[in-house]
Structure formats: structure tokens, C-alpha cells
Amino acid sequence: MTEQPINGFHLVRHPIADLKVTALRDKNTPAPEFRRLLQELSQLVAYEALRDFEVESCRVETPLAPARGARPVRPLVLVPVLRAGLAMADGILRIFPSAAVGHIGMFRNEETLEPVSYYFRLPPGAAGAHVLLLDPMLATGNSLAAAAEKLKKEGIPRMTCACIVASRPGVERLRAAQPDMPIFGAALDEALDARGYITPGLGDAGDRIFGT
Ligand code: URA
């Protein structure tokens, strides 16, 4: 973990987030707890990442009197990168149940570390939505850069990327590809290993979520 800031990357700083990241990193944390922690951390990261989610004022009737409320200017669409992003979407849907969900299927060619796309589906109306692009591990940045590029081509006006652990080289790569897309995460690690895994990271998030 680093304290050195990096442009365009917003590190969620909170003792509760730090405690949860520590438990996530622990190799002895079993899959059910890992999944729950990842979902809870996703809520904390989304809470910060959606600070600029636009709402407009509206009227709401309480049992006693009218009150001023807020409603979304545009819909929220969560786009998890399969498969580890699914656990993030599960967590965020609990605090934003009306969000729609699209899916991007990407896997890494383990030799070239380049992303290979195998699935892309967005809900109707996504082109006018605020999209939260989800992947717990921003490692090389190649998959997220390819995913963001696909979304950009759909004419998405507002995109924010939310991850749990990011690597510095991954943030730099993603920033170079999408300089206008803010990136939020709960931890920033300095390095990648030869296989493109974040070190110290937390291992393979998909395997740890799904117990594979
Ligand atoms: N994907 C993971 O799950 N972990 C990493 O460290 C890198 C990619």
C-alpha cells in the first residue's frame, strides 16, 4: 500500500475501509467472508465514487407534510467486468437498488496479458446513463481500458471506474486511455508481478470470491 498520490485516482481513506482491505488481503479469509467484505467495501467505494452523481430536487409527501427530496437526473448503470466485478455489483445494488446492470466479459490472455472480449451487453437507456464500471482489481489496466473504450463507443456521457485494489502502473495505463474517467479504489499497491498480478494485492479475486 502506498501513500503517494496519483493523478485521477481517488483513494477512499477511512479506518473501516482499511480494516476491511486488511481482512480481504489475508490469505486465510474464507470465500464467504471474502465475498461479504468485497461487497461491503464496494459500497464504501461507490459512496465516494457517486459523490458527483447528479440529482435534482423533487417533492415528496411524508405522512405529515410535503418535503423537498432528490431524484436522479439520469439513471445509474452498474457495469461489472466479469466475473469478479459481479460481487461489487451485488454490494452496490443493496445501497442503490434501482441501478440497472450491464455486463462486460473479458478474460486475460495469460501470455500476452491482453484482454479478450467475449460478452458485452448493456441495459436499454444506458447511452444516457451515468455508468459505474466495476472491477475489484485494477491490475495492468488493459481489461478496464478495453471495457471503458467499448462503453465510450456506446456514447455513455458519464463514466466512473470503481475498484477495490489498484496498481500504480494500472492506474497510469487507464488514465492514459481515459483521462476524463475518475478512478476510485480502497487501496493502491505499487507493483505487478510477472503474471500481471498486483503485489501484495490479494491474489485472484475471482477465485477467492467463487471458491474456484
Ligand atoms: N486479477 C486478480 O484477481 N488479481 C490480480 O492481482 C490481478 C488480476
GROMACS .gro file of C-alpha atoms and ligand atoms in nm:
model
  220
    1MET     CA    1   0.000   0.000   0.000
    2THR     CA    2   0.127   0.347  -0.083
    3GLU     CA    3   0.069   0.695   0.048
    4GLN     CA    4   0.198   0.858  -0.273
    5PRO     CA    5  -0.094   1.021  -0.455
    6ILE     CA    6  -0.152   0.965  -0.824
    7ASN     CA    7  -0.348   1.190  -1.060
    8GLY     CA    8  -0.705   1.087  -1.124
    9PHE     CA    9  -0.705   0.812  -0.860
   10HIS     CA   10  -0.920   0.872  -0.554
   11LEU     CA   11  -0.817   0.659  -0.260
   12VAL     CA   12  -1.101   0.602  -0.016
   13ARG     CA   13  -0.941   0.680   0.319
   14HIS     CA   14  -1.132   0.551   0.617
   15PRO     CA   15  -1.035   0.325   0.908
   16ILE     CA   16  -1.331   0.095   0.832
   17ALA     CA   17  -1.215   0.059   0.470
   18ASP     CA   18  -0.857  -0.010   0.589
   19LEU     CA   19  -0.976  -0.285   0.825
   20LYS     CA   20  -1.182  -0.449   0.553
   21VAL     CA   21  -0.896  -0.430   0.299
   22THR     CA   22  -0.666  -0.595   0.554
   23ALA     CA   23  -0.912  -0.883   0.602
   24LEU     CA   24  -0.955  -0.917   0.224
   25ARG     CA   25  -0.580  -0.941   0.173
   26ASP     CA   26  -0.546  -1.212   0.439
   27LYS     CA   27  -0.490  -1.545   0.264
   28ASN     CA   28  -0.677  -1.722   0.546
   29THR     CA   29  -1.005  -1.536   0.486
   30PRO     CA   30  -1.253  -1.795   0.357
   31ALA     CA   31  -1.466  -1.737   0.043
   32PRO     CA   32  -1.798  -1.648   0.215
   33GLU     CA   33  -1.629  -1.382   0.428
   34PHE     CA   34  -1.418  -1.262   0.135
   35ARG     CA   35  -1.735  -1.211  -0.072
   36ARG     CA   36  -1.910  -1.024   0.208
   37LEU     CA   37  -1.609  -0.798   0.270
   38LEU     CA   38  -1.576  -0.723  -0.100
   39GLN     CA   39  -1.944  -0.632  -0.120
   40GLU     CA   40  -1.918  -0.403   0.185
   41LEU     CA   41  -1.603  -0.234   0.053
   42SER     CA   42  -1.775  -0.185  -0.283
   43GLN     CA   43  -2.046   0.009  -0.103
   44LEU     CA   44  -1.789   0.233   0.066
   45VAL     CA   45  -1.606   0.295  -0.263
   46ALA     CA   46  -1.934   0.357  -0.451
   47TYR     CA   47  -2.043   0.603  -0.183
   48GLU     CA   48  -1.739   0.819  -0.269
   49ALA     CA   49  -1.739   0.742  -0.642
   50LEU     CA   50  -2.100   0.861  -0.675
   51ARG     CA   51  -2.047   1.190  -0.497
   52ASP     CA   52  -2.090   1.365  -0.834
   53PHE     CA   53  -2.396   1.157  -0.930
   54GLU     CA   54  -2.639   1.426  -1.036
   55VAL     CA   55  -2.971   1.463  -0.858
   56GLU     CA   56  -3.241   1.728  -0.893
   57SER     CA   57  -3.485   1.844  -0.635
   58CYS     CA   58  -3.835   1.700  -0.621
   59ARG     CA   59  -4.129   1.696  -0.385
   60VAL     CA   60  -4.207   1.406  -0.156
   61GLU     CA   61  -4.509   1.363   0.071
   62THR     CA   62  -4.425   1.246   0.422
   63PRO     CA   63  -4.716   1.115   0.633
   64LEU     CA   64  -4.734   1.468   0.778
   65ALA     CA   65  -4.647   1.723   0.511
   66PRO     CA   66  -4.474   1.782   0.179
   67ALA     CA   67  -4.091   1.786   0.190
   68ARG     CA   68  -3.813   1.855  -0.053
   69GLY     CA   69  -3.635   1.547  -0.186
   70ALA     CA   70  -3.391   1.443  -0.456
   71ARG     CA   71  -3.423   1.226  -0.764
   72PRO     CA   72  -3.165   1.114  -1.020
   73VAL     CA   73  -3.111   1.334  -1.326
   74ARG     CA   74  -3.013   1.026  -1.524
   75PRO     CA   75  -3.021   0.655  -1.441
   76LEU     CA   76  -2.731   0.472  -1.282
   77VAL     CA   77  -2.598   0.168  -1.467
   78LEU     CA   78  -2.350  -0.065  -1.300
   79VAL     CA   79  -2.122  -0.242  -1.544
   80PRO     CA   80  -1.925  -0.518  -1.372
   81VAL     CA   81  -1.639  -0.673  -1.562
   82LEU     CA   82  -1.699  -1.049  -1.540
   83ARG     CA   83  -1.653  -1.230  -1.329
   84ALA     CA   84  -1.506  -1.064  -1.017
   85GLY     CA   85  -1.697  -0.740  -1.082
   86LEU     CA   86  -2.024  -0.926  -1.009
   87ALA     CA   87  -1.957  -0.925  -0.635
   88MET     CA   88  -1.908  -0.547  -0.646
   89ALA     CA   89  -2.241  -0.504  -0.828
   90ASP     CA   90  -2.415  -0.723  -0.565
   91GLY     CA   91  -2.289  -0.495  -0.287
   92ILE     CA   92  -2.372  -0.168  -0.462
   93LEU     CA   93  -2.724  -0.283  -0.556
   94ARG     CA   94  -2.801  -0.303  -0.185
   95ILE     CA   95  -2.746   0.073  -0.144
   96PHE     CA   96  -2.876   0.166  -0.494
   97PRO     CA   97  -3.140  -0.096  -0.576
   98SER     CA   98  -3.280   0.094  -0.876
   99ALA     CA   99  -2.950   0.077  -1.068
  100ALA     CA  100  -2.961  -0.123  -1.388
  101VAL     CA  101  -2.681  -0.368  -1.462
  102GLY     CA  102  -2.487  -0.431  -1.782
  103HIS     CA  103  -2.209  -0.687  -1.823
  104ILE     CA  104  -1.872  -0.695  -1.989
  105GLY     CA  105  -1.700  -1.029  -2.030
  106MET     CA  106  -1.323  -1.004  -2.055
  107PHE     CA  107  -1.052  -1.252  -1.983
  108ARG     CA  108  -0.681  -1.207  -1.993
  109ASN     CA  109  -0.465  -1.395  -2.237
  110GLU     CA  110  -0.221  -1.520  -1.974
  111GLU     CA  111   0.074  -1.499  -2.214
  112THR     CA  112   0.025  -1.153  -2.361
  113LEU     CA  113  -0.179  -1.018  -2.063
  114GLU     CA  114  -0.400  -0.856  -2.330
  115PRO     CA  115  -0.778  -0.858  -2.273
  116VAL     CA  116  -1.003  -1.078  -2.485
  117SER     CA  117  -1.368  -0.969  -2.501
  118TYR     CA  118  -1.635  -1.244  -2.502
  119TYR     CA  119  -1.953  -1.071  -2.384
  120PHE     CA  120  -2.094  -0.717  -2.395
  121ARG     CA  121  -2.448  -0.630  -2.301
  122LEU     CA  122  -2.595  -0.304  -2.173
  123PRO     CA  123  -2.949  -0.237  -2.046
  124PRO     CA  124  -3.179  -0.015  -2.256
  125GLY     CA  125  -3.114   0.356  -2.198
  126ALA     CA  126  -2.751   0.305  -2.100
  127ALA     CA  127  -2.639   0.563  -2.356
  128GLY     CA  128  -2.788   0.842  -2.141
  129ALA     CA  129  -2.688   0.695  -1.806
  130HIS     CA  130  -2.415   0.750  -1.551
  131VAL     CA  131  -2.208   0.433  -1.567
  132LEU     CA  132  -2.010   0.288  -1.280
  133LEU     CA  133  -1.756   0.049  -1.428
  134LEU     CA  134  -1.665  -0.221  -1.173
  135ASP     CA  135  -1.365  -0.446  -1.135
  136PRO     CA  136  -1.217  -0.519  -0.792
  137MET     CA  137  -0.862  -0.549  -0.930
  138LEU     CA  138  -0.717  -0.269  -1.144
  139ALA     CA  139  -0.400  -0.463  -1.229
  140THR     CA  140  -0.240  -0.396  -1.571
  141GLY     CA  141  -0.531  -0.169  -1.665
  142ASN     CA  142  -0.563  -0.343  -2.003
  143SER     CA  143  -0.906  -0.501  -1.941
  144LEU     CA  144  -1.053  -0.189  -1.787
  145ALA     CA  145  -0.912   0.029  -2.067
  146ALA     CA  146  -1.072  -0.203  -2.325
  147ALA     CA  147  -1.401  -0.208  -2.130
  148ALA     CA  148  -1.407   0.172  -2.099
  149GLU     CA  149  -1.334   0.205  -2.470
  150LYS     CA  150  -1.636  -0.016  -2.552
  151LEU     CA  151  -1.857   0.194  -2.326
  152LYS     CA  152  -1.726   0.519  -2.479
  153LYS     CA  153  -1.826   0.390  -2.823
  154GLU     CA  154  -2.183   0.349  -2.691
  155GLY     CA  155  -2.192   0.724  -2.623
  156ILE     CA  156  -2.202   0.699  -2.242
  157PRO     CA  157  -2.181   1.062  -2.120
  158ARG     CA  158  -2.052   0.994  -1.766
  159MET     CA  159  -1.830   0.710  -1.656
  160THR     CA  160  -1.661   0.644  -1.325
  161CYS     CA  161  -1.443   0.345  -1.251
  162ALA     CA  162  -1.464   0.177  -0.911
  163CYS     CA  163  -1.218  -0.089  -0.796
  164ILE     CA  164  -1.101  -0.222  -0.462
  165VAL     CA  165  -0.723  -0.265  -0.513
  166ALA     CA  166  -0.541  -0.073  -0.786
  167SER     CA  167  -0.180  -0.093  -0.901
  168ARG     CA  168   0.009   0.223  -0.982
  169PRO     CA  169   0.102   0.101  -1.334
  170GLY     CA  170  -0.264   0.004  -1.391
  171VAL     CA  171  -0.391   0.346  -1.289
  172GLU     CA  172  -0.136   0.510  -1.518
  173ARG     CA  173  -0.238   0.287  -1.810
  174LEU     CA  174  -0.610   0.350  -1.756
  175ARG     CA  175  -0.557   0.724  -1.710
  176ALA     CA  176  -0.364   0.739  -2.038
  177ALA     CA  177  -0.653   0.566  -2.218
  178GLN     CA  178  -0.938   0.753  -2.044
  179PRO     CA  179  -0.806   1.076  -1.893
  180ASP     CA  180  -1.158   1.204  -1.812
  181MET     CA  181  -1.274   0.897  -1.621
  182PRO     CA  182  -1.228   0.928  -1.244
  183ILE     CA  183  -1.099   0.614  -1.073
  184PHE     CA  184  -1.185   0.523  -0.713
  185GLY     CA  185  -1.039   0.246  -0.501
  186ALA     CA  186  -0.973   0.137  -0.144
  187ALA     CA  187  -0.602   0.051  -0.182
  188LEU     CA  188  -0.316   0.142  -0.414
  189ASP     CA  189  -0.025  -0.102  -0.449
  190GLU     CA  190   0.299  -0.020  -0.629
  191ALA     CA  191   0.378  -0.328  -0.830
  192LEU     CA  192   0.266  -0.611  -1.055
  193ASP     CA  193   0.433  -0.949  -1.072
  194ALA     CA  194   0.540  -1.123  -1.394
  195ARG     CA  195   0.190  -1.270  -1.438
  196GLY     CA  196   0.032  -0.925  -1.408
  197TYR     CA  197  -0.098  -0.985  -1.054
  198ILE     CA  198  -0.098  -0.696  -0.811
  199THR     CA  199   0.160  -0.739  -0.534
  200PRO     CA  200   0.098  -0.761  -0.248
  201GLY     CA  201  -0.264  -0.739  -0.372
  202LEU     CA  202  -0.496  -1.013  -0.253
  203GLY     CA  203  -0.446  -1.288  -0.510
  204ASP     CA  204  -0.704  -1.384  -0.770
  205ALA     CA  205  -1.023  -1.202  -0.670
  206GLY     CA  206  -1.247  -1.422  -0.891
  207ASP     CA  207  -1.108  -1.742  -0.741
  208ARG     CA  208  -1.142  -1.610  -0.387
  209ILE     CA  209  -1.500  -1.486  -0.444
  210PHE     CA  210  -1.624  -1.801  -0.610
  211GLY     CA  211  -1.402  -2.053  -0.430
  212THR     CA  212  -1.251  -2.184  -0.754
  213URA     N1  213  -0.686  -1.017  -1.121
  213URA     C1  214  -0.692  -1.054  -0.992
  213URA     O1  215  -0.791  -1.112  -0.946
  213URA     N2  216  -0.587  -1.025  -0.913
  213URA     C2  217  -0.481  -0.959  -0.957
  213URA     O2  218  -0.389  -0.934  -0.880
  213URA     C3  219  -0.477  -0.924  -1.094
  213URA     C4  220  -0.580  -0.953  -1.174
   0.00000   0.00000   0.00000
